[in-house]
Coordinates of C-alpha atoms and ligand atoms in Angstrom, one line a residue:
X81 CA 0.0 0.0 0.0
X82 CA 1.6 3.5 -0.7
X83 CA 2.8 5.6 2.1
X84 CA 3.3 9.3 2.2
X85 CA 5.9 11.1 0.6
X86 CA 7.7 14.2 1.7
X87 CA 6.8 17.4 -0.3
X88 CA 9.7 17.7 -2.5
X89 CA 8.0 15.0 -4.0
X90 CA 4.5 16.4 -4.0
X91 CA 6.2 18.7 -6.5
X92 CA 7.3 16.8 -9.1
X93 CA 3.6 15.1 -8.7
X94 CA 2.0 18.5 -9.3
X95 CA 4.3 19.4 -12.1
X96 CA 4.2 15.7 -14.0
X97 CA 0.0 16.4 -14.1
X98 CA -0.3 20.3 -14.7
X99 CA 2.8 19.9 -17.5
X100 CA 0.7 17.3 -19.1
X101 CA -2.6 19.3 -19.1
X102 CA -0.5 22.6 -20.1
X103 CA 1.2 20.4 -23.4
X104 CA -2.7 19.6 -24.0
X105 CA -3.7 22.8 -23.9
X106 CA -1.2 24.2 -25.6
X107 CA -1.7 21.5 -28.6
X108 CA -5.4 22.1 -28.6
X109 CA -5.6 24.5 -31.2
X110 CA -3.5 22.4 -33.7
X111 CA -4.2 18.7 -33.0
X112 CA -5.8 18.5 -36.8
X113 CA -3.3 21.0 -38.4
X114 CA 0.2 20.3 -40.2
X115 CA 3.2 21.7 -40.1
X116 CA 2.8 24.2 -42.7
X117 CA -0.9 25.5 -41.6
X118 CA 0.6 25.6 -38.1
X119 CA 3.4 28.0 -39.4
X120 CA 0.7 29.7 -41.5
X121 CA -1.3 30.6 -38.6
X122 CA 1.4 31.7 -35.8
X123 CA 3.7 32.9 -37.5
X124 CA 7.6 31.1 -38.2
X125 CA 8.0 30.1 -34.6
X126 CA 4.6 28.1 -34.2
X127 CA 2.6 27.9 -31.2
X128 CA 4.1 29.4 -28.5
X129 CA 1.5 30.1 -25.9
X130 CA -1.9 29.4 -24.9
X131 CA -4.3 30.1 -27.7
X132 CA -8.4 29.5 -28.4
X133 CA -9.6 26.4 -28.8
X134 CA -13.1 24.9 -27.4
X135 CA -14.5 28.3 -26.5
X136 CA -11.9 29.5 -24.4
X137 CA -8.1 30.2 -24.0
X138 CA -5.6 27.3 -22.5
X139 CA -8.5 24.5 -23.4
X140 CA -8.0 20.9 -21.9
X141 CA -8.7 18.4 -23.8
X142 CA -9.8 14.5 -23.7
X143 CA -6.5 13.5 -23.1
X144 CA -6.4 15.6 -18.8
X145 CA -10.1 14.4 -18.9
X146 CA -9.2 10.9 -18.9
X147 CA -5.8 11.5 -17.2
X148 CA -7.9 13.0 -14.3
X149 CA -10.5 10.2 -14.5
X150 CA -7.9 7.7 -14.2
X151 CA -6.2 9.6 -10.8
X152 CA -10.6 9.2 -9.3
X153 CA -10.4 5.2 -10.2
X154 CA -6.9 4.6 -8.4
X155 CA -7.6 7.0 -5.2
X156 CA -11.2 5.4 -4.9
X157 CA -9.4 2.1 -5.4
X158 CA -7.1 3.2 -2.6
X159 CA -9.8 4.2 -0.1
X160 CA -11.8 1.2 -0.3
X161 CA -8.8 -1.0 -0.2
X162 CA -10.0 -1.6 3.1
X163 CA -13.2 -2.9 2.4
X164 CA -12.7 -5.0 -1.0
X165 CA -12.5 -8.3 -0.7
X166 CA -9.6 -9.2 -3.3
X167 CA -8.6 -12.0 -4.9
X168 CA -5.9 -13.9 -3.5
X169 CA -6.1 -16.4 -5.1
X170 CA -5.1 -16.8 -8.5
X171 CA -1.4 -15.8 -9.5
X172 CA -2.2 -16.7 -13.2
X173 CA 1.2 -17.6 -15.0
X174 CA 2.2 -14.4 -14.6
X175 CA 4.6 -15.4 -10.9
X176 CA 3.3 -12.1 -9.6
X177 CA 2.8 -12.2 -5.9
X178 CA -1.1 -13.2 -6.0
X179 CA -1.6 -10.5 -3.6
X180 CA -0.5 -7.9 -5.4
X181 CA -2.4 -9.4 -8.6
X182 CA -5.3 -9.2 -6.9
X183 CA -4.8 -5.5 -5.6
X184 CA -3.9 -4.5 -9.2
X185 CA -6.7 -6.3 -10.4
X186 CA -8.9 -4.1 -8.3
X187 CA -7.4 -1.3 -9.4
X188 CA -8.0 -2.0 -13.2
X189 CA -11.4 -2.5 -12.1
X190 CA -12.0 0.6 -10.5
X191 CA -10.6 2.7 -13.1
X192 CA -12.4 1.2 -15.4
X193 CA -15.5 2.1 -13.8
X194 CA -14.2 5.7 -13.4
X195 CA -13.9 5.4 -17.3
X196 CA -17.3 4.9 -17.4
X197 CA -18.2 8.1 -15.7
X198 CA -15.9 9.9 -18.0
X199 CA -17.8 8.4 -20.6
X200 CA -20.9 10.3 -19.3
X201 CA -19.1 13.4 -19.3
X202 CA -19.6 13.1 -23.0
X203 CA -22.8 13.1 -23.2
X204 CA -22.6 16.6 -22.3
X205 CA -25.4 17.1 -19.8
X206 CA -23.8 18.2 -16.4
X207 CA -26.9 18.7 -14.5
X208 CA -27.9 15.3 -15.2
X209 CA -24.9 14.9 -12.4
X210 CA -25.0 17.9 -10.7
X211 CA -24.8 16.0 -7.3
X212 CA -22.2 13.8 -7.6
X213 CA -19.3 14.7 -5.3
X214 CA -16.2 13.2 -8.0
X215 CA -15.1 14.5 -10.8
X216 CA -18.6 13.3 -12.7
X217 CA -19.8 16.6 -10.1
X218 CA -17.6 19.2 -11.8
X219 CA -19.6 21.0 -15.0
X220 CA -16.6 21.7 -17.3
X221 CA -15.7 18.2 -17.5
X222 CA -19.0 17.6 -19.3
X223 CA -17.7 18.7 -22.7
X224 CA -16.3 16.8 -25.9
X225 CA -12.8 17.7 -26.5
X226 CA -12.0 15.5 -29.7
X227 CA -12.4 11.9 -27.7
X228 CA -10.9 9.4 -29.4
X229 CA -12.8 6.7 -31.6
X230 CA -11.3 4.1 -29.5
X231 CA -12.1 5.2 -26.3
X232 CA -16.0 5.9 -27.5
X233 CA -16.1 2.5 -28.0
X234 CA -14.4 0.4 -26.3
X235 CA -16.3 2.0 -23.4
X236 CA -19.6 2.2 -24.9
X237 CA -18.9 -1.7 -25.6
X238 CA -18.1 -2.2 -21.8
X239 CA -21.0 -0.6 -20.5
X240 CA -23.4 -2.3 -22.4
X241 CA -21.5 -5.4 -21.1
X242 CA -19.7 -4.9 -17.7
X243 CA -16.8 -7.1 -17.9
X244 CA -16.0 -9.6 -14.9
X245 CA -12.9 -9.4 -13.3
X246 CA -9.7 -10.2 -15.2
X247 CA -11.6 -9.5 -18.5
X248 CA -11.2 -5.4 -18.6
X249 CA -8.6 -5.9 -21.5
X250 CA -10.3 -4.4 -25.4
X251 CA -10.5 -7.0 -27.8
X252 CA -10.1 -4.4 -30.5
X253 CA -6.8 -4.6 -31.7
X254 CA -6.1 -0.6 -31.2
X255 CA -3.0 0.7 -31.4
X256 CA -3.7 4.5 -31.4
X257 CA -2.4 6.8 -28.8
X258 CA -5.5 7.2 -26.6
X259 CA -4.4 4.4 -24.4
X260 CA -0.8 6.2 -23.1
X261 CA -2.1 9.5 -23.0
X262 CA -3.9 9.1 -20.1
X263 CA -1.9 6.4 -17.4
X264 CA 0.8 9.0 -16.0
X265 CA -1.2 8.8 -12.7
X266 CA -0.5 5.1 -12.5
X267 CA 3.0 6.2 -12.0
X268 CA 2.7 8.8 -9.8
X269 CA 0.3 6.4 -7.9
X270 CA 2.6 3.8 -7.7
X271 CA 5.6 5.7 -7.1
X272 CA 5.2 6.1 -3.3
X273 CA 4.9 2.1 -2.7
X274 CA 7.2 0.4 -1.0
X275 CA 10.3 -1.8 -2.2
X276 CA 13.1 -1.0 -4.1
X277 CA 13.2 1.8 -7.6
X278 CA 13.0 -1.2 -9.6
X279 CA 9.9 -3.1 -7.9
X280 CA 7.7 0.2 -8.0
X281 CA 8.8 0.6 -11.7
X282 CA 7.5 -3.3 -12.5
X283 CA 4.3 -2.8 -10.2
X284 CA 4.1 0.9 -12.1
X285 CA 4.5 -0.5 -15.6
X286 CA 2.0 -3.6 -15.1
X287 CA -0.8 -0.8 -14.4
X288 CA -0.1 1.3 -16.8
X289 CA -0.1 -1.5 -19.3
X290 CA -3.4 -2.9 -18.0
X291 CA -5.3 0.6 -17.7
X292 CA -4.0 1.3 -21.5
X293 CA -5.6 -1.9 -22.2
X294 CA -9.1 -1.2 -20.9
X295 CA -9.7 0.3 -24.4
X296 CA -6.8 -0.3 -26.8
X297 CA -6.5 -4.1 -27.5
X298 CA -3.1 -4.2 -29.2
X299 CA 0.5 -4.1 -27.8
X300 CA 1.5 -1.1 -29.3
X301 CA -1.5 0.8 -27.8
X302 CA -1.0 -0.9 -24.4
X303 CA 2.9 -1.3 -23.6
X304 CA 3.5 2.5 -24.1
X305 CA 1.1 2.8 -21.1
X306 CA 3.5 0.5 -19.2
X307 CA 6.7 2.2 -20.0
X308 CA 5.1 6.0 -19.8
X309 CA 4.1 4.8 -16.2
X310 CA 6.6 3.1 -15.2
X311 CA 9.3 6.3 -16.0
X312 CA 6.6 8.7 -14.3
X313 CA 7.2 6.4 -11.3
X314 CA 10.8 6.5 -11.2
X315 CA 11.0 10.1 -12.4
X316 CA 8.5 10.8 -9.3
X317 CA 11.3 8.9 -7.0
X318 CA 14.1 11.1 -8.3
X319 CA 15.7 8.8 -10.4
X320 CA 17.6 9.9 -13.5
X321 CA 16.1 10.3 -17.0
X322 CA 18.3 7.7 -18.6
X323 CA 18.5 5.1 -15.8
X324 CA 14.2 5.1 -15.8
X325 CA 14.5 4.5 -19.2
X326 CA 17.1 1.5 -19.2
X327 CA 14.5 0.5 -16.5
X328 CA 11.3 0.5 -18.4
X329 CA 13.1 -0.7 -21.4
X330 CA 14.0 -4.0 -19.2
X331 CA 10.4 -4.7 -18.6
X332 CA 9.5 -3.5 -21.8
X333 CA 11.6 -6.4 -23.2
X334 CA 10.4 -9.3 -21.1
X335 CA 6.5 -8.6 -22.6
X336 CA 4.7 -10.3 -25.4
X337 CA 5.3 -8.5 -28.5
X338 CA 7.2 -5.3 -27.7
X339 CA 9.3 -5.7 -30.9
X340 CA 7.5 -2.1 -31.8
X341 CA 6.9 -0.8 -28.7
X342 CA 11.1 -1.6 -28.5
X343 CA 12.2 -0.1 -31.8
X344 CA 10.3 3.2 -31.1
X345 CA 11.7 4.5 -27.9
X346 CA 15.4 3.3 -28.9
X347 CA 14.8 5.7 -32.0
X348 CA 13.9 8.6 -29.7
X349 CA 16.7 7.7 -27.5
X350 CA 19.6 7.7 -30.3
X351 CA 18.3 10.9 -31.7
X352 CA 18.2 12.1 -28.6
X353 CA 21.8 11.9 -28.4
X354 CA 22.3 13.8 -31.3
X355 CA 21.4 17.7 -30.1
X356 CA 18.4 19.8 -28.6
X357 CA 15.1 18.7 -29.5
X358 CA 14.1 19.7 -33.1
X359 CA 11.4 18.8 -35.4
X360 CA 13.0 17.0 -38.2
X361 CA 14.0 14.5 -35.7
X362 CA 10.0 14.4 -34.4
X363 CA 9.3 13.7 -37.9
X364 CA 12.0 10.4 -37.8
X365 CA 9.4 9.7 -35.3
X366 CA 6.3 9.2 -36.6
X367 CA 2.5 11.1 -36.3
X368 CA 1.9 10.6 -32.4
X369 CA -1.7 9.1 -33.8
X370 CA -1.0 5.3 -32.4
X371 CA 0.7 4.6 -29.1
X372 CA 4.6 3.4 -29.4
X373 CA 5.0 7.1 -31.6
X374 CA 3.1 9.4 -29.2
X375 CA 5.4 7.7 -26.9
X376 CA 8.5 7.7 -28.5
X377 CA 8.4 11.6 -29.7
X378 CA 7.0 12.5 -26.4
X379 CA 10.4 10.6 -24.7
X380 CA 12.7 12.2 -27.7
X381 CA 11.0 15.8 -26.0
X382 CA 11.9 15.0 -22.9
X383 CA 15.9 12.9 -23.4
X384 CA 16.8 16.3 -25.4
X385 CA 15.0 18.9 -23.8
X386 CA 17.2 22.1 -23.1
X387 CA 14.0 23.3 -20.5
X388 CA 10.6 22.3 -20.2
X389 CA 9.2 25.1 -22.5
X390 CA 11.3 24.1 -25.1
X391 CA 10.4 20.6 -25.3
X392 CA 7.2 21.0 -24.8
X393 CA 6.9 23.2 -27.7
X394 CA 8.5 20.7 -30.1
X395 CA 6.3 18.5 -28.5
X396 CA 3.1 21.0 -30.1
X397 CA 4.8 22.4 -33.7
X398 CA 4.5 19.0 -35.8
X399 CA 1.5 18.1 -38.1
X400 CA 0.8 14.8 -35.8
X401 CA -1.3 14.3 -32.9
X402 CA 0.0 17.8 -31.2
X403 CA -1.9 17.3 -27.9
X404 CA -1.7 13.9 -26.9
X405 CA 2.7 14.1 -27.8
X406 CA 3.0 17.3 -25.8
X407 CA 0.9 16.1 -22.8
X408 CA 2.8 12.9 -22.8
X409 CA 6.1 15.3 -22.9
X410 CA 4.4 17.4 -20.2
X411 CA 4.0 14.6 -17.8
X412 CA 7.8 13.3 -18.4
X413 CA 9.5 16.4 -17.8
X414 CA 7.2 17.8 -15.0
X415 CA 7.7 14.7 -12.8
X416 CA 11.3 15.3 -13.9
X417 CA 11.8 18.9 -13.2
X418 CA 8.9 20.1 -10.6
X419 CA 6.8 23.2 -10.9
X420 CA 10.1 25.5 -11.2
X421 CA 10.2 24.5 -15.0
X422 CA 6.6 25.4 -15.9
X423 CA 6.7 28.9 -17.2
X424 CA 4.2 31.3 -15.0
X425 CA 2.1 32.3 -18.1
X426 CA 1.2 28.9 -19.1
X427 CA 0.2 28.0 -15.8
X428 CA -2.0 30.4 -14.5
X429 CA -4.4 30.4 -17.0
X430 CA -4.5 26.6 -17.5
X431 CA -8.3 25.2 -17.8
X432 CA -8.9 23.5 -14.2
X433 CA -5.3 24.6 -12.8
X434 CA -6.8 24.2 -9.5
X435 CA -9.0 20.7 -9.9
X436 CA -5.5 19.2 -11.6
X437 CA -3.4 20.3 -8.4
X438 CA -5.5 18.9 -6.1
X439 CA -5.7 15.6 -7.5
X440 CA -1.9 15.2 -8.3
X441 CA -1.8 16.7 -4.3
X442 CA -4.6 13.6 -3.4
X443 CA -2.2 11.3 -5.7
X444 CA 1.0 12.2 -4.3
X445 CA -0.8 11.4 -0.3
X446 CA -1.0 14.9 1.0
X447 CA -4.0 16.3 2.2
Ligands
MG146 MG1 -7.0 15.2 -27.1

C-alpha cells in the first residue's frame, strides 16, 4: 500500500500532471493542423503560448479528462482497499505475488469504472450529475474535447457489457495513442509504494499496461502505457532520466510482443543523443496518432530537452497528434523537473489549474 511522501515529491507530482494538461492545452488549437498550416497561422516560430480552442483560451482536452478520471479510479481504489474483498487467489502464469495481482486487479477495475463516468461526461449534460461529489460533479468536464474513436467504443462496448474481473482488456486490436495518453497517474500512484526503484517501476509499468488496455487491444497501444508509467514512477522517486528508461526498457523487453513498442523509444533515444530537440528529428518519429510514436516523440522531448518550455513546444509544432505528444512530454519532464520548470504564463491560465493540483496533491498522499 503507498505511504506518504515528503513534499519535494508532491512537487514533481503537481508538475508531471499540470505539465501534461499545459502540453494539451497548448496543442489544442492544432491537434488536426500540419506543419505548414501551423506556421501559416502563428507565425515562423509556431505555437508558442496558450491560444483558443473549445470556446476558451488554454483548453484541456480529452487526453487531462481521462488522465484525471484515471487519478478518481486509483484514489477510490485506494480508499476502499479496506473494504474489497480481493482475490488472493489466483497468481495466473504471470509469478506475480497473487496479492498484489489481486490488488492491481482491483485497481484495473476501478478505473475502469471511473472510465465509465468519464464516458458520461460526454454526453454533455452536467446537470444530469450535478450531485455527484467526483469529478462526474464538476460541469466543465462535461464537454467533448476531440475523444478518441477508440475510447468511445471500447467503453460504450463495456457498459453495455460490464466485464468480470480479469476481463477489462479491449479485444479491438487498437493501437492509437489514446491508451498512453492518459496512465501517468498510475506512476505517480505507484511511485510512493514500498520496495526497491526497480519493484515500483515493475508494479508501475503492469498498471499502466493494463489501464491502457481497458480500451486499446493491441501491444502497441497498451505497452506504451507500461513504460510511460513506469518512467513517471521512477521520475516521481528522483531517479535519473536515462537510468528510468534502461529501467522500463527492461520490462519492456520481457512482454509479449514489444518488438515495436522496442524499436520506437530506442529511435527517440539515439536521436536524442544527437542535439536539442528539433522537429526534423520528431518527424523520424512518426505522427503521435498510435501509441509506441506518441510515446517515442513525447520521450525524444523529454531525453533532449534544453527546458521544459522548449520541449514542450516541439512536442506542439509538428502536423501529428499535437496534444496527446506534448501532454505525454508534459508529464515526463514535469515529474522530472517540478513546478520550477513550468513557465508562470502557461500556468495560471491553464483550464482546471486548480482541480488538476489537487488531485496530483490527493495522488502524491498529502492532504
Ligand atoms: Mg486530445
Amino acid at each position: 500500500m503507498p505511504t506518504t511522501l515528503p513534499c519535494s515529491s508532491l512537487d514533481r507530482y503537481r508538475a508531471c500532471l499540470l505539465a501534461g494538461a499545459i502540453g494539451d492545452a497548448l496543442g489544442a488549437p492544432v491537434e488536426f493542423l500540419t506543419r505548414r498550416e501551423i506556421l501559416r497561422d502563428f507565425g515562423p516560430g509556431g505555437v508558442r503560448d496558450h491560444s483558443a480552442s473549445y470556446g476558451r483560451v488554454a483548453a484541456i482536452t480529452d487526453d487531462t479528462q481521462m488522465t484525471l478520471f484515471t487519478a478518481e479510479g486509483l484514489l477510490r481504489a485506494e480508499r476502499f482497499a479496506g473494504s474489497v474483498a480481493f482475490r488472493s487467489d489466483d497468481a495466473r502464469a504471470s509469478g506475480e505475488a497473487p496479492a498484489a495481482l489481486a490488488t492491481r486487479e482491483a485497481h484495473v477495475e476501478a478505473v475502469a469504472q471511473a472510465y465509465l463516468r468519464w464516458l458520461l461526461t460526454q454526453r454533455e449534460r452536467p446537470a444530469e450529475h450535478a450531485g455527484d461529489d467526483g469529478l462526474l460533479g464538476v460541469a466543465v468536464l462535461h464537454s467533448r474535447r476531440a475523444p478518441g474513436h477508440t475510447c468511445l467504443t471500447a467503453l460504450e462496448r463495456l457498459a453495455v457489457a460490464p466485464a468480470v474481473a480479469g476481463s477489462l482488456r479491449a479485444t479491438n486490436g487498437s493501437k492509437g495513442c489514446g491508451g498512453v495518453m492518459r496512465v501517468a497517474p498510475a506512476g505517480l500512484f505507484c511511485a510512493r509504494g514500498v520496495g526497491t526503484d526497480a519493484d515500483v517501476a515493475r508494479a508501475a509499468f503492469a498498471l499502466g499496461a493494463d489501464l491502457a488496455a481497458i480500451t486499446h487491444g493491441h501491444p502497441g497501444g497498451y505497452l506504451p502505457g507500461g513504460v510511460l508509467a513506469a518512467m513517471v514512477a521512477l521520475l516521481a522517486r528522483d531517479v535519473p532520466k536515462t537510468r528510468a528508461l534502461a529501467c522500463a526498457r527492461q520490462i519492456l523487453v520481457t512482454c509479449s510482443e514489444h518488438g515495436d513498442t522496442l524499436q520506437a523509444i530506442n529511435a527517440a533515444e539515439r536521436l536524442s543523443a544527437q542535439g536539442p530537440a528539433n522537429h526534423d528529428a520528431m518527424v523520424q518519429l512518426g505522427g503521435g496518432w498510435i501509441g509506441d510514436e506518441a510515446l517515442a516523440m513525447a520521450l525524444y522531448c523529454a531525453l533532449a530537452a534544453e527546458s521544459l518550455e522548449s520541449a514542450v513546444l516541439v512536442a506542439v509544432n509538428h502536423s501529428g497528434d499535437s496534444d496527446s505528444t506534448a501532454a505525454i512530454a508534459g508529464n515526463l519532464l514535469g515529474a522530472e523537473r517540478g513546478m520550477a520548470a513550468i513557465p508562470g504564463r502557461w500556468l495560471e491560465i491553464l483550464e482546471l489549474r486548480p482541480l488538476i493540483d489537487a488531485v496530483a496533491g490527493a495522488l502524491s498522499g498529502a492532504d
